[in-house]
Amino acid sequence: MGVRPPQQDGSDADHIEFGIAALEPHLDERIDYPATGDEIVRTIGDVQVPYDASGGTVALSEILERTPTRRFESKRDLLDTLHPVFEEYRAAASNSLVGRLRGLLPF
């Protein structure tokens, strides 16, 4: 998932990646599938992954703990499994008081 930040100066700013789009670059060829969540974290580290455009992050290990699956057959299987968990985090952040206040501000 990714969104472009608001354009205020007319320049072409980079887009902000979060969720599986932010995680995917970390999932390199060092991971041998099938792999468990623990094996993935040991291989690439417990990276902090942004789950929304406001900068909220969560540790990869925490996201993996919230999935019903413990073993992933492929990178695609992993990303498909993690997507709804990232969506839950994003929805929870946007429903919080701070999330609603951020939504009202222009930056």
N, CA, C and O atoms as a DFTB+ gen file, in Angstrom:
428 C
 N C O
     1  1       0.836      -1.160       0.000
     2  2       0.000       0.000       0.000
     3  2       0.884       1.225       0.000
     4  3       1.944       1.214       0.625
     5  1       0.494       2.246      -0.658
     6  2       1.255       3.481      -0.655
     7  2       0.394       4.639      -1.082
     8  3      -0.525       4.482      -1.887
     9  1       0.688       5.794      -0.549
    10  2      -0.040       7.001      -0.929
    11  2       0.954       8.111      -1.186
    12  3       2.063       8.102      -0.653
    13  1       0.562       9.047      -1.986
    14  2       1.402      10.224      -2.218
    15  2       1.059      11.281      -1.178
    16  3      -0.114      11.507      -0.880
    17  1       2.087      11.933      -0.623
    18  2       1.801      13.019       0.305
    19  2       1.221      14.202      -0.460
    20  3       1.395      14.301      -1.674
    21  1       0.535      15.097       0.241
    22  2      -0.038      16.256      -0.439
    23  2       1.038      17.071      -1.145
    24  3       2.123      17.281      -0.602
    25  1       0.740      17.524      -2.343
    26  2       1.673      18.329      -3.119
    27  2       1.412      19.802      -2.823
    28  3       0.335      20.316      -3.128
    29  1       2.392      20.484      -2.229
    30  2       2.207      21.891      -1.915
    31  2       3.176      22.783      -2.668
    32  3       2.913      23.972      -2.849
    33  1       4.291      22.224      -3.106
    34  2       5.280      23.066      -3.780
    35  2       5.377      22.769      -5.269
    36  3       6.224      23.342      -5.953
    37  1       4.545      21.904      -5.774
    38  2       4.550      21.598      -7.195
    39  2       5.611      20.604      -7.608
    40  3       5.656      20.215      -8.775
    41  1       6.471      20.175      -6.689
    42  2       7.498      19.197      -7.050
    43  2       6.922      17.799      -6.995
    44  3       5.874      17.574      -6.389
    45  1       7.605      16.858      -7.629
    46  2       7.156      15.474      -7.654
    47  2       7.775      14.734      -6.477
    48  3       8.864      14.174      -6.603
    49  1       7.096      14.726      -5.338
    50  2       7.603      14.075      -4.136
    51  2       7.444      12.558      -4.243
    52  3       6.567      12.057      -4.946
    53  1       8.307      11.849      -3.534
    54  2       8.188      10.395      -3.484
    55  2       6.938      10.016      -2.713
    56  3       6.462      10.764      -1.859
    57  1       6.418       8.845      -3.027
    58  2       5.235       8.390      -2.301
    59  2       5.656       7.744      -0.990
    60  3       6.806       7.334      -0.831
    61  1       4.726       7.657      -0.059
    62  2       4.964       7.071       1.245
    63  2       4.471       5.638       1.200
    64  3       3.310       5.390       0.876
    65  1       5.337       4.697       1.520
    66  2       4.937       3.295       1.530
    67  2       4.675       2.845       2.951
    68  3       5.382       3.225       3.884
    69  1       3.637       2.020       3.096
    70  2       3.338       1.440       4.386
    71  2       2.696       0.086       4.173
    72  3       2.306      -0.259       3.057
    73  1       2.587      -0.683       5.249
    74  2       2.021      -2.024       5.141
    75  2       2.934      -2.948       4.359
    76  3       4.157      -2.882       4.482
    77  1       2.323      -3.823       3.542
    78  2       3.136      -4.803       2.830
    79  2       4.066      -4.159       1.809
    80  3       5.117      -4.718       1.496
    81  1       3.696      -2.993       1.284
    82  2       4.581      -2.304       0.339
    83  2       5.871      -1.857       1.022
    84  3       6.930      -1.849       0.395
    85  1       5.793      -1.487       2.294
    86  2       6.983      -1.086       3.039
    87  2       7.791      -2.296       3.495
    88  3       9.009      -2.206       3.645
    89  1       7.132      -3.409       3.713
    90  2       7.814      -4.615       4.159
    91  2       8.501      -5.348       3.016
    92  3       9.579      -5.914       3.201
    93  1       7.898      -5.343       1.860
    94  2       8.388      -6.160       0.744
    95  2       9.871      -5.974       0.417
    96  3      10.542      -6.975       0.163
    97  1      10.424      -4.760       0.408
    98  2      11.860      -4.623       0.110
    99  2      12.779      -5.360       1.094
   100  3      13.914      -5.689       0.747
   101  1      12.306      -5.619       2.305
   102  2      13.105      -6.334       3.302
   103  2      13.118      -7.840       3.053
   104  3      14.008      -8.545       3.528
   105  1      12.131      -8.326       2.310
   106  2      11.998      -9.763       2.093
   107  2      12.828     -10.178       0.887
   108  3      12.310     -10.345      -0.217
   109  1      14.102     -10.339       1.115
   110  2      15.013     -10.609       0.005
   111  2      15.245     -12.104      -0.199
   112  3      14.574     -12.942       0.404
   113  1      16.190     -12.413      -1.046
   114  2      16.464     -13.789      -1.432
   115  2      17.091     -14.625      -0.320
   116  3      17.262     -15.832      -0.491
   117  1      17.434     -14.021       0.803
   118  2      17.997     -14.789       1.922
   119  2      16.962     -15.685       2.573
   120  3      17.325     -16.639       3.261
   121  1      15.684     -15.405       2.375
   122  2      14.630     -16.209       2.991
   123  2      14.342     -17.403       2.099
   124  3      14.023     -17.255       0.920
   125  1      14.460     -18.584       2.679
   126  2      14.142     -19.821       1.968
   127  2      12.743     -20.265       2.387
   128  3      12.508     -20.613       3.544
   129  1      11.821     -20.247       1.429
   130  2      10.447     -20.688       1.696
   131  2      10.341     -22.165       1.403
   132  3      11.025     -22.668       0.513
   133  1       9.495     -22.872       2.135
   134  2       8.637     -22.405       3.217
   135  2       9.456     -21.992       4.440
   136  3      10.528     -22.532       4.710
   137  1       8.913     -21.018       5.167
   138  2       9.597     -20.475       6.339
   139  2       8.574     -20.111       7.402
   140  3       7.439     -19.743       7.099
   141  1       8.995     -20.220       8.639
   142  2       8.137     -19.794       9.742
   143  2       8.383     -18.310      10.006
   144  3       9.353     -17.731       9.518
   145  1       7.495     -17.713      10.777
   146  2       7.670     -16.312      11.148
   147  2       8.966     -16.084      11.909
   148  3       9.655     -15.088      11.690
   149  1       9.296     -17.010      12.806
   150  2      10.546     -16.884      13.570
   151  2      11.760     -16.926      12.652
   152  3      12.708     -16.167      12.848
   153  1      11.743     -17.800      11.654
   154  2      12.857     -17.893      10.708
   155  2      12.995     -16.594       9.908
   156  3      14.107     -16.136       9.643
   157  1      11.872     -16.014       9.531
   158  2      11.894     -14.765       8.766
   159  2      12.500     -13.641       9.600
   160  3      13.339     -12.886       9.110
   161  1      12.078     -13.528      10.857
   162  2      12.606     -12.483      11.742
   163  2      14.090     -12.702      11.995
   164  3      14.856     -11.738      12.010
   165  1      14.516     -13.953      12.196
   166  2      15.942     -14.231      12.391
   167  2      16.752     -13.856      11.157
   168  3      17.885     -13.391      11.278
   169  1      16.188     -14.052       9.979
   170  2      16.920     -13.799       8.737
   171  2      17.042     -12.317       8.425
   172  3      18.128     -11.848       8.084
   173  1      15.941     -11.566       8.535
   174  2      15.983     -10.153       8.118
   175  2      15.981      -9.176       9.282
   176  3      16.165      -7.974       9.089
   177  1      15.772      -9.686      10.489
   178  2      15.725      -8.818      11.660
   179  2      14.286      -8.421      11.980
   180  3      13.368      -8.609      11.181
   181  1      14.131      -7.877      13.153
   182  2      12.797      -7.465      13.607
   183  2      12.565      -6.009      13.207
   184  3      12.512      -5.114      14.052
   185  1      12.429      -5.797      11.905
   186  2      12.310      -4.445      11.356
   187  2      11.016      -3.781      11.804
   188  3      10.003      -4.444      12.027
   189  1      11.069      -2.470      11.930
   190  2       9.884      -1.663      12.208
   191  2       9.245      -1.331      10.858
   192  3       9.902      -0.781       9.974
   193  1       7.983      -1.661      10.706
   194  2       7.294      -1.475       9.432
   195  2       6.195      -0.431       9.613
   196  3       5.353      -0.577      10.499
   197  1       6.188       0.625       8.789
   198  2       5.095       1.595       8.862
   199  2       3.779       0.936       8.460
   200  3       3.728       0.200       7.475
   201  1       2.716       1.196       9.218
   202  2       1.419       0.624       8.873
   203  2       0.419       1.676       8.404
   204  3      -0.688       1.336       7.984
   205  1       0.802       2.955       8.472
   206  2      -0.073       4.006       7.945
   207  2       0.774       5.172       7.443
   208  3       1.978       5.240       7.692
   209  1       0.128       6.074       6.742
   210  2       0.832       7.220       6.154
   211  2       1.228       8.259       7.194
   212  3       1.989       9.175       6.882
   213  1       0.732       8.140       8.414
   214  2       1.059       9.092       9.477
   215  2       2.335       8.738      10.211
   216  3       2.765       9.478      11.096
   217  1       2.950       7.619       9.859
   218  2       4.220       7.255      10.471
   219  2       4.138       6.241      11.582
   220  3       5.146       5.962      12.231
   221  1       2.961       5.674      11.826
   222  2       2.850       4.626      12.832
   223  2       3.620       3.392      12.380
   224  3       3.524       2.994      11.219
   225  1       4.386       2.781      13.288
   226  2       5.153       1.589      12.940
   227  2       4.867       0.468      13.918
   228  3       4.395       0.686      15.034
   229  1       5.166      -0.735      13.464
   230  2       5.010      -1.927      14.284
   231  2       6.146      -2.877      13.934
   232  3       6.591      -2.931      12.787
   233  1       6.611      -3.622      14.926
   234  2       7.685      -4.591      14.703
   235  2       7.158      -5.768      13.888
   236  3       6.020      -6.200      14.065
   237  1       7.994      -6.273      13.003
   238  2       7.619      -7.420      12.183
   239  2       7.192      -8.598      13.053
   240  3       6.224      -9.286      12.730
   241  1       7.897      -8.833      14.142
   242  2       7.550      -9.954      15.024
   243  2       6.134      -9.809      15.591
   244  3       5.416     -10.798      15.734
   245  1       5.744      -8.592      15.907
   246  2       4.402      -8.351      16.451
   247  2       3.334      -8.626      15.400
   248  3       2.299      -9.215      15.709
   249  1       3.574      -8.208      14.172
   250  2       2.625      -8.471      13.088
   251  2       2.495      -9.972      12.857
   252  3       1.390     -10.491      12.704
   253  1       3.640     -10.667      12.832
   254  2       3.617     -12.112      12.600
   255  2       2.888     -12.854      13.708
   256  3       2.230     -13.861      13.442
   257  1       2.990     -12.380      14.943
   258  2       2.293     -13.017      16.066
   259  2       0.782     -12.917      15.921
   260  3       0.052     -13.763      16.438
   261  1       0.309     -11.898      15.227
   262  2      -1.142     -11.682      15.090
   263  2      -1.749     -12.443      13.923
   264  3      -2.959     -12.373      13.708
   265  1      -0.937     -13.168      13.164
   266  2      -1.466     -13.933      12.037
   267  2      -1.865     -15.324      12.495
   268  3      -1.274     -15.862      13.431
   269  1      -2.867     -15.917      11.842
   270  2      -3.261     -17.285      12.194
   271  2      -2.285     -18.325      11.633
   272  3      -2.323     -19.489      12.031
   273  1      -1.421     -17.913      10.719
   274  2      -0.496     -18.823      10.051
   275  2       0.880     -18.723      10.691
   276  3       1.343     -17.626      11.002
   277  1       1.524     -19.845      10.886
   278  2       2.873     -19.855      11.456
   279  2       3.929     -20.224      10.421
   280  3       5.117     -19.985      10.639
   281  1       3.515     -20.798       9.309
   282  2       4.445     -21.225       8.260
   283  2       3.951     -20.665       6.932
   284  3       2.766     -20.761       6.612
   285  1       4.853     -20.086       6.171
   286  2       4.504     -19.436       4.915
   287  2       5.188     -20.171       3.767
   288  3       6.400     -20.388       3.780
   289  1       4.395     -20.542       2.789
   290  2       4.894     -21.344       1.675
   291  2       5.680     -20.524       0.652
   292  3       6.528     -21.063      -0.059
   293  1       5.399     -19.228       0.579
   294  2       6.051     -18.364      -0.399
   295  2       6.000     -16.922       0.091
   296  3       5.310     -16.602       1.060
   297  1       6.734     -16.067      -0.589
   298  2       6.689     -14.636      -0.276
   299  2       5.271     -14.113      -0.470
   300  3       4.779     -13.345       0.358
   301  1       4.617     -14.511      -1.536
   302  2       3.244     -14.081      -1.810
   303  2       2.307     -14.539      -0.699
   304  3       1.439     -13.778      -0.273
   305  1       2.470     -15.772      -0.224
   306  2       1.656     -16.294       0.878
   307  2       1.855     -15.435       2.125
   308  3       0.890     -15.098       2.811
   309  1       3.098     -15.084       2.414
   310  2       3.402     -14.236       3.564
   311  2       2.724     -12.879       3.433
   312  3       2.051     -12.429       4.361
   313  1       2.896     -12.225       2.288
   314  2       2.312     -10.894       2.088
   315  2       0.787     -10.933       2.125
   316  3       0.156     -10.044       2.696
   317  1       0.202     -11.947       1.526
   318  2      -1.263     -12.079       1.546
   319  2      -1.784     -12.280       2.965
   320  3      -2.848     -11.771       3.318
   321  1      -1.044     -13.013       3.767
   322  2      -1.444     -13.263       5.159
   323  2      -1.288     -12.009       6.016
   324  3      -2.113     -11.749       6.891
   325  1      -0.229     -11.230       5.765
   326  2       0.030     -10.042       6.579
   327  2      -0.853      -8.855       6.226
   328  3      -1.089      -7.989       7.068
   329  1      -1.339      -8.804       5.003
   330  2      -2.124      -7.648       4.555
   331  2      -3.296      -7.316       5.481
   332  3      -3.419      -6.161       5.888
   333  1      -4.165      -8.274       5.835
   334  2      -5.287      -7.903       6.721
   335  2      -4.843      -7.449       8.115
   336  3      -5.530      -6.651       8.752
   337  1      -3.716      -7.946       8.585
   338  2      -3.225      -7.527       9.906
   339  2      -2.771      -6.070       9.846
   340  3      -3.059      -5.291      10.754
   341  1      -2.063      -5.702       8.780
   342  2      -1.689      -4.294       8.611
   343  2      -2.941      -3.415       8.504
   344  3      -2.968      -2.308       9.041
   345  1      -3.961      -3.899       7.821
   346  2      -5.209      -3.138       7.702
   347  2      -5.853      -2.921       9.067
   348  3      -6.395      -1.848       9.332
   349  1      -5.799      -3.928       9.935
   350  2      -6.345      -3.782      11.292
   351  2      -5.593      -2.693      12.059
   352  3      -6.209      -1.869      12.736
   353  1      -4.285      -2.691      11.955
   354  2      -3.487      -1.658      12.621
   355  2      -3.838      -0.275      12.081
   356  3      -4.005       0.677      12.844
   357  1      -3.946      -0.179      10.767
   358  2      -4.248       1.115      10.148
   359  2      -5.623       1.603      10.581
   360  3      -5.790       2.780      10.903
   361  1      -6.603       0.718      10.591
   362  2      -7.964       1.090      10.988
   363  2      -8.014       1.507      12.453
   364  3      -8.689       2.475      12.803
   365  1      -7.306       0.786      13.301
   366  2      -7.281       1.129      14.724
   367  2      -6.641       2.494      14.938
   368  3      -7.104       3.274      15.771
   369  1      -5.580       2.786      14.193
   370  2      -4.902       4.081      14.339
   371  2      -5.798       5.211      13.860
   372  3      -5.815       6.279      14.471
   373  1      -6.536       5.003      12.789
   374  2      -7.378       6.078      12.264
   375  2      -8.622       6.289      13.122
   376  3      -9.225       7.361      13.072
   377  1      -9.017       5.285      13.909
   378  2     -10.182       5.429      14.777
   379  2      -9.845       6.001      16.144
   380  3     -10.744       6.354      16.908
   381  1      -8.558       6.096      16.459
   382  2      -8.176       6.655      17.750
   383  2      -8.373       8.174      17.726
   384  3      -8.491       8.771      16.656
   385  1      -8.407       8.781      18.883
   386  2      -8.567      10.230      18.981
   387  2      -7.422      10.942      18.279
   388  3      -7.643      11.904      17.543
   389  1      -6.200      10.473      18.503
   390  2      -5.041      11.094      17.854
   391  2      -5.148      10.931      16.340
   392  3      -4.847      11.864      15.595
   393  1      -5.572       9.757      15.882
   394  2      -5.724       9.523      14.451
   395  2      -6.757      10.437      13.827
   396  3      -6.560      10.935      12.719
   397  1      -7.854      10.662      14.526
   398  2      -8.887      11.566      13.997
   399  2      -8.390      13.005      13.972
   400  3      -8.686      13.739      13.029
   401  1      -7.639      13.423      14.993
   402  2      -7.080      14.777      14.999
   403  2      -6.074      14.955      13.877
   404  3      -6.052      16.004      13.233
   405  1      -5.239      13.948      13.627
   406  2      -4.286      14.018      12.520
   407  2      -5.012      14.168      11.180
   408  3      -4.563      14.891      10.291
   409  1      -6.129      13.475      11.061
   410  2      -6.914      13.554       9.816
   411  2      -7.480      14.929       9.564
   412  3      -7.738      15.291       8.416
   413  1      -7.681      15.711      10.621
   414  2      -8.220      17.056      10.460
   415  2      -7.161      18.082      10.090
   416  3      -7.467      19.123       9.509
   417  1      -5.913      17.780      10.431
   418  2      -4.827      18.725      10.173
   419  2      -4.359      18.616       8.717
   420  3      -4.387      17.531       8.136
   421  1      -3.932      19.733       8.134
   422  2      -3.528      19.713       6.734
   423  2      -2.150      19.111       6.472
   424  3      -1.738      19.035       5.315
   425  1      -1.430      18.685       7.494
   426  2      -0.097      18.113       7.273
   427  2       0.011      16.747       7.856
   428  3       1.064      16.117       7.762
